Amino acid sequence: QVQLVESGGGLVQPGGSLRLSCLASGTIFRIYNIHWYRQAPGKQRELVGSISSSGTTNYADSVKGRFTISRDNVANTAYLQMNSLKPEDTAVYSCNADIFGSQGTLNYWGQGTQVTVSS
């Protein structure tokens, strides 16, 4: 059974930084693109950015230059480094990925981790 688990969320002051992790566990043969999403209260879920299996990244305009996505293919982990955080970055952040495991290639979601930016 493949699972995605996020960690690293919390409360941070404006201008601060956080690093989120997304760990994939289970029988995994390959992880394809990994996406980070966020959803603020009362708003639609937003794609924050993505990273391909080769490391190519792209970002939403709202986070470009402040957020960086990386991955460790050996550790089956993706990261979201968030700098210069703003109150409008407050949301539940979730990772999503297509993973080739023992049941074939399926799409998986993590449970999400809360990020609150406030003074």
Short mmCIF file of C-alpha atoms in Angstrom, two decimals:
data_model
loop_
_atom_site.label_atom_id
_atom_site.label_comp_id
_atom_site.label_asym_id
_atom_site.label_seq_id
_atom_site.Cartn_x
_atom_site.Cartn_y
_atom_site.Cartn_z
CA GLN A 1 0.00 0.00 0.00
CA VAL A 2 1.56 3.28 -1.13
CA GLN A 3 1.13 6.31 1.10
CA LEU A 4 2.14 9.94 0.88
CA VAL A 5 2.73 11.76 4.14
CA GLU A 6 3.46 15.46 4.44
CA SER A 7 5.25 17.05 7.37
CA GLY A 8 6.85 20.34 8.33
CA GLY A 9 3.86 22.62 8.55
CA GLY A 10 3.29 25.05 11.37
CA LEU A 11 2.96 28.67 12.40
CA VAL A 12 5.48 31.17 11.05
CA GLN A 13 5.72 34.93 11.03
CA PRO A 14 5.50 36.90 7.79
CA GLY A 15 8.85 36.89 6.06
CA GLY A 16 9.79 33.58 7.61
CA SER A 17 10.54 30.22 6.06
CA LEU A 18 9.30 26.65 6.28
CA ARG A 19 10.29 23.45 4.55
CA LEU A 20 7.62 20.87 3.88
CA SER A 21 8.39 17.23 3.17
CA CYS A 22 6.38 14.65 1.28
CA LEU A 23 7.45 11.07 1.96
CA ALA A 24 6.24 8.22 -0.20
CA SER A 25 6.23 4.80 1.47
CA GLY A 26 5.28 1.30 0.45
CA THR A 27 6.27 -0.83 -2.53
CA ILE A 28 7.42 1.80 -5.02
CA PHE A 29 9.12 1.18 -8.32
CA ARG A 30 8.98 4.71 -9.69
CA ILE A 31 7.57 8.12 -8.80
CA TYR A 32 6.66 10.31 -11.72
CA ASN A 33 5.72 13.99 -11.45
CA ILE A 34 5.16 15.28 -7.91
CA HIS A 35 2.83 18.20 -7.37
CA TRP A 36 2.30 20.49 -4.39
CA TYR A 37 -1.16 21.96 -3.92
CA ARG A 38 -2.62 24.27 -1.32
CA GLN A 39 -6.12 25.16 -0.26
CA ALA A 40 -7.00 28.14 1.88
CA PRO A 41 -10.32 28.34 3.76
CA GLY A 42 -13.13 29.26 1.40
CA LYS A 43 -10.93 29.06 -1.68
CA GLN A 44 -10.37 26.53 -4.43
CA ARG A 45 -7.38 24.25 -4.35
CA GLU A 46 -4.41 25.82 -6.11
CA LEU A 47 -1.44 24.15 -7.78
CA VAL A 48 1.67 25.57 -6.16
CA GLY A 49 4.19 23.82 -8.35
CA SER A 50 5.48 20.56 -9.75
CA ILE A 51 8.69 18.64 -10.24
CA SER A 52 9.29 16.00 -12.88
CA SER A 53 11.15 12.75 -12.32
CA SER A 54 14.22 14.39 -13.88
CA GLY A 55 14.00 17.45 -11.65
CA THR A 56 12.38 20.01 -13.93
CA THR A 57 10.23 22.38 -11.91
CA ASN A 58 7.48 24.88 -12.56
CA TYR A 59 5.64 27.18 -10.19
CA ALA A 60 2.53 29.26 -9.85
CA ASP A 61 3.16 32.95 -10.42
CA SER A 62 2.10 33.67 -6.85
CA VAL A 63 5.06 31.72 -5.42
CA LYS A 64 7.68 32.04 -8.13
CA GLY A 65 10.98 33.26 -6.70
CA ARG A 66 9.94 32.44 -3.13
CA PHE A 67 9.21 28.69 -3.19
CA THR A 68 11.49 25.90 -4.38
CA ILE A 69 10.52 22.29 -5.03
CA SER A 70 13.13 19.55 -4.92
CA ARG A 71 13.16 15.77 -4.63
CA ASP A 72 15.33 12.96 -3.41
CA ASN A 73 14.57 9.95 -5.58
CA VAL A 74 16.55 7.59 -3.34
CA ALA A 75 14.60 8.64 -0.25
CA ASN A 76 11.28 8.84 -2.16
CA THR A 77 10.81 12.32 -0.73
CA ALA A 78 9.88 15.67 -2.18
CA TYR A 79 10.39 19.02 -0.52
CA LEU A 80 8.76 22.42 -0.70
CA GLN A 81 11.05 25.15 0.58
CA MET A 82 9.00 28.25 1.29
CA ASN A 83 10.76 31.56 1.89
CA SER A 84 9.51 35.12 2.36
CA LEU A 85 6.17 33.77 3.51
CA LYS A 86 3.13 36.01 3.39
CA PRO A 87 -0.20 35.78 5.25
CA GLU A 88 -1.85 34.86 1.95
CA ASP A 89 0.29 31.70 1.85
CA THR A 90 -1.76 30.35 4.77
CA ALA A 91 -3.35 27.10 3.63
CA VAL A 92 -3.33 23.35 3.91
CA TYR A 93 -0.52 22.09 1.69
CA SER A 94 -0.78 18.66 0.09
CA CYS A 95 1.41 16.63 -2.21
CA ASN A 96 0.17 14.53 -5.08
CA ALA A 97 1.98 12.07 -7.31
CA ASP A 98 1.58 9.31 -9.84
CA ILE A 99 3.41 6.32 -8.44
CA PHE A 100 4.24 3.01 -10.05
CA GLY A 101 3.86 0.39 -7.36
CA SER A 102 2.77 -3.19 -6.96
CA GLN A 103 -0.76 -2.28 -8.12
CA GLY A 104 0.42 -0.46 -11.22
CA THR A 105 0.55 3.31 -11.67
CA LEU A 106 -1.94 5.12 -9.47
CA ASN A 107 -2.46 8.68 -8.32
CA TYR A 108 -1.94 9.36 -4.63
CA TRP A 109 -2.62 12.27 -2.27
CA GLY A 110 -1.17 13.03 1.10
CA GLN A 111 -3.33 14.08 4.03
CA GLY A 112 -2.06 17.65 4.01
CA THR A 113 -0.20 19.83 6.47
CA GLN A 114 -1.33 23.21 7.77
CA VAL A 115 0.80 26.27 7.16
CA THR A 116 -0.20 29.44 8.98
CA VAL A 117 1.58 32.72 8.34
CA SER A 118 0.71 35.25 10.99
CA SER A 119 2.29 37.70 13.38
#
